Short mmCIF file of C-alpha atoms in Angstrom, two decimals:
data_model
loop_
_atom_site.label_atom_id
_atom_site.label_comp_id
_atom_site.label_asym_id
_atom_site.label_seq_id
_atom_site.Cartn_x
_atom_site.Cartn_y
_atom_site.Cartn_z
CA MET A 147 -9.37 9.41 -21.08
CA ARG A 148 -11.33 7.09 -18.83
CA GLU A 149 -11.38 7.28 -15.07
CA PHE A 150 -9.42 4.58 -13.25
CA SER A 151 -11.04 2.40 -10.59
CA VAL A 152 -9.90 2.40 -6.98
CA PRO A 153 -8.07 -0.95 -7.33
CA GLU A 154 -6.36 0.37 -10.48
CA ARG A 155 -5.29 3.49 -8.60
CA LEU A 156 -3.92 1.38 -5.75
CA GLY A 157 -2.03 -0.70 -8.28
CA GLY A 158 -0.60 2.44 -9.85
CA LEU A 159 0.46 3.62 -6.41
CA GLY A 160 2.09 0.24 -5.86
CA ALA A 161 4.05 0.58 -9.10
CA LEU A 162 5.32 3.97 -7.98
CA VAL A 163 6.20 2.53 -4.57
CA ALA A 164 8.13 -0.29 -6.25
CA VAL A 165 10.15 2.19 -8.30
CA GLY A 166 10.76 4.30 -5.20
CA ALA A 167 11.79 1.22 -3.21
CA ALA A 168 14.31 0.30 -5.89
CA VAL A 169 15.79 3.83 -5.94
CA TRP A 170 15.48 4.78 -2.25
CA PRO A 171 18.47 2.74 -0.92
CA THR A 172 20.77 4.51 -3.39
CA VAL A 173 19.46 7.92 -2.31
CA THR A 174 19.89 7.16 1.39
CA ALA A 175 23.36 5.67 0.89
CA ARG A 176 24.57 8.78 -0.96
CA THR A 177 22.85 11.47 1.10
CA GLY A 178 22.28 9.87 4.48
CA ALA A 179 18.70 11.15 4.30
CA GLY A 180 15.99 9.15 6.00
CA LEU A 181 12.22 9.14 5.88
CA PRO A 182 10.94 9.20 9.46
CA CYS A 183 7.28 8.73 10.31
CA PRO A 184 5.94 12.17 11.33
CA LEU A 185 3.50 10.72 13.88
CA ARG A 186 6.13 8.53 15.49
CA THR A 187 8.66 11.37 15.47
CA MET A 188 6.29 13.77 17.25
CA THR A 189 4.45 11.38 19.58
CA ASP A 190 6.54 8.17 19.70
CA VAL A 191 3.38 6.32 18.59
CA PRO A 192 3.68 4.38 15.32
CA CYS A 193 1.11 4.91 12.58
CA PRO A 194 -0.53 2.09 10.58
CA ALA A 195 1.88 2.76 7.71
CA CYS A 196 5.05 2.66 9.81
CA GLY A 197 7.54 0.33 8.22
CA LEU A 198 6.08 0.48 4.71
CA THR A 199 9.24 2.01 3.25
CA THR A 200 11.36 -0.70 4.89
CA ALA A 201 8.88 -3.36 3.77
CA ALA A 202 8.82 -2.09 0.18
CA VAL A 203 12.62 -2.00 -0.07
CA ALA A 204 12.86 -5.49 1.43
CA LEU A 205 10.22 -6.86 -0.94
CA VAL A 206 11.95 -5.37 -3.99
CA ARG A 207 15.15 -7.05 -2.80
CA GLY A 208 13.34 -10.38 -2.40
CA GLN A 209 13.52 -10.37 1.42
CA VAL A 210 9.96 -11.56 2.03
CA GLU A 211 10.30 -12.28 5.75
CA THR A 212 11.86 -8.88 6.44
CA ALA A 213 9.09 -7.21 4.45
CA PHE A 214 6.43 -9.05 6.46
CA GLN A 215 8.07 -8.15 9.76
CA ALA A 216 8.25 -4.46 8.79
CA ASN A 217 4.63 -4.12 7.60
CA PRO A 218 2.45 -6.91 6.17
CA LEU A 219 0.30 -4.35 4.32
CA ILE A 220 2.98 -4.25 1.63
CA PHE A 221 1.70 -7.61 0.36
CA ALA A 222 -1.79 -6.22 -0.24
CA LEU A 223 -0.27 -3.33 -2.16
CA ALA A 224 1.93 -5.75 -4.12
CA ALA A 225 -1.12 -7.86 -4.99
CA PHE A 226 -3.00 -4.82 -6.31
CA THR A 227 0.09 -3.88 -8.30
CA ALA A 228 0.48 -7.35 -9.82
CA VAL A 229 -3.18 -7.44 -10.90
CA THR A 230 -3.41 -3.87 -12.14
CA GLY A 231 -1.05 -4.09 -15.12
CA PRO A 232 -2.91 -6.90 -16.90
CA LEU A 233 -6.29 -5.45 -15.85
CA VAL A 234 -5.56 -2.03 -17.36
CA ALA A 235 -4.10 -3.65 -20.50
CA LEU A 236 -7.17 -5.87 -20.97
CA ARG A 237 -9.48 -2.90 -20.48
CA ALA A 238 -7.47 -0.79 -22.92
CA ALA A 239 -7.67 -3.61 -25.51
CA GLY A 240 -11.43 -3.78 -25.08
CA VAL A 241 -11.38 -7.33 -23.71
CA LEU A 242 -12.80 -6.17 -20.38
CA GLN A 243 -15.38 -3.45 -19.82
CA PRO A 244 -14.36 -0.20 -18.14
CA PRO A 245 -14.98 -0.07 -14.40
CA ARG A 246 -18.43 0.87 -13.17
CA SER A 247 -19.03 3.32 -10.37
CA TRP A 248 -19.51 1.74 -6.98
CA SER A 249 -22.85 2.04 -5.25
CA SER A 250 -22.98 3.99 -2.00
CA ALA A 251 -23.39 0.69 -0.11
CA ARG A 252 -20.28 -0.73 -1.80
CA ARG A 253 -18.30 2.44 -1.03
CA ARG A 254 -19.39 2.20 2.60
CA GLN A 255 -18.31 -1.47 2.76
CA VAL A 256 -14.92 -0.69 1.28
CA GLY A 257 -14.56 2.25 3.67
CA TRP A 258 -15.20 -0.03 6.64
CA LEU A 259 -12.78 -2.61 5.26
CA ALA A 260 -10.09 0.05 4.79
CA GLY A 261 -10.66 1.33 8.32
CA LEU A 262 -10.49 -2.18 9.76
CA THR A 263 -7.31 -2.87 7.79
CA ALA A 264 -5.74 0.33 9.13
CA LEU A 265 -6.76 -0.61 12.69
CA VAL A 266 -5.27 -4.10 12.38
CA SER A 267 -2.09 -2.62 10.89
CA TRP A 268 -1.89 -0.09 13.71
CA LEU A 269 -2.29 -2.83 16.33
CA PHE A 270 0.45 -4.80 14.57
CA GLN A 271 2.75 -1.76 14.64
CA LEU A 272 2.00 -1.04 18.30
CA HIS A 273 2.84 -4.64 19.14
CA ARG A 274 5.95 -4.71 16.94
CA LEU A 275 7.37 -1.41 18.15
CA GLY A 276 6.24 -1.73 21.75
#
């Protein structure tokens, strides 16, 4: 079995999130259980991922504006998810080559991009939640 690339893994995570977002409202309605952010619960400071559950549920329901207001990062995850299915299928069919390992410079660039994305998301959450 071949190793999956980072974008493919993010897309797979997105697919799992989509399934969870479709099921989660039923679970909460029947049990009353919630999924609080541990950082916000302990410190009253939101994390960069605060609102992702709400955003995912809203996006699955087609409520784009609500999803954006909860956490815009959900759209990046949705984009990876939309691209991953065809990408994996084309690679499995031999149409596209398997992914190559990233160079250390590329890994460093992606690490900085991920960190910057988390920082921007955190600033958004701090602004949104006061």
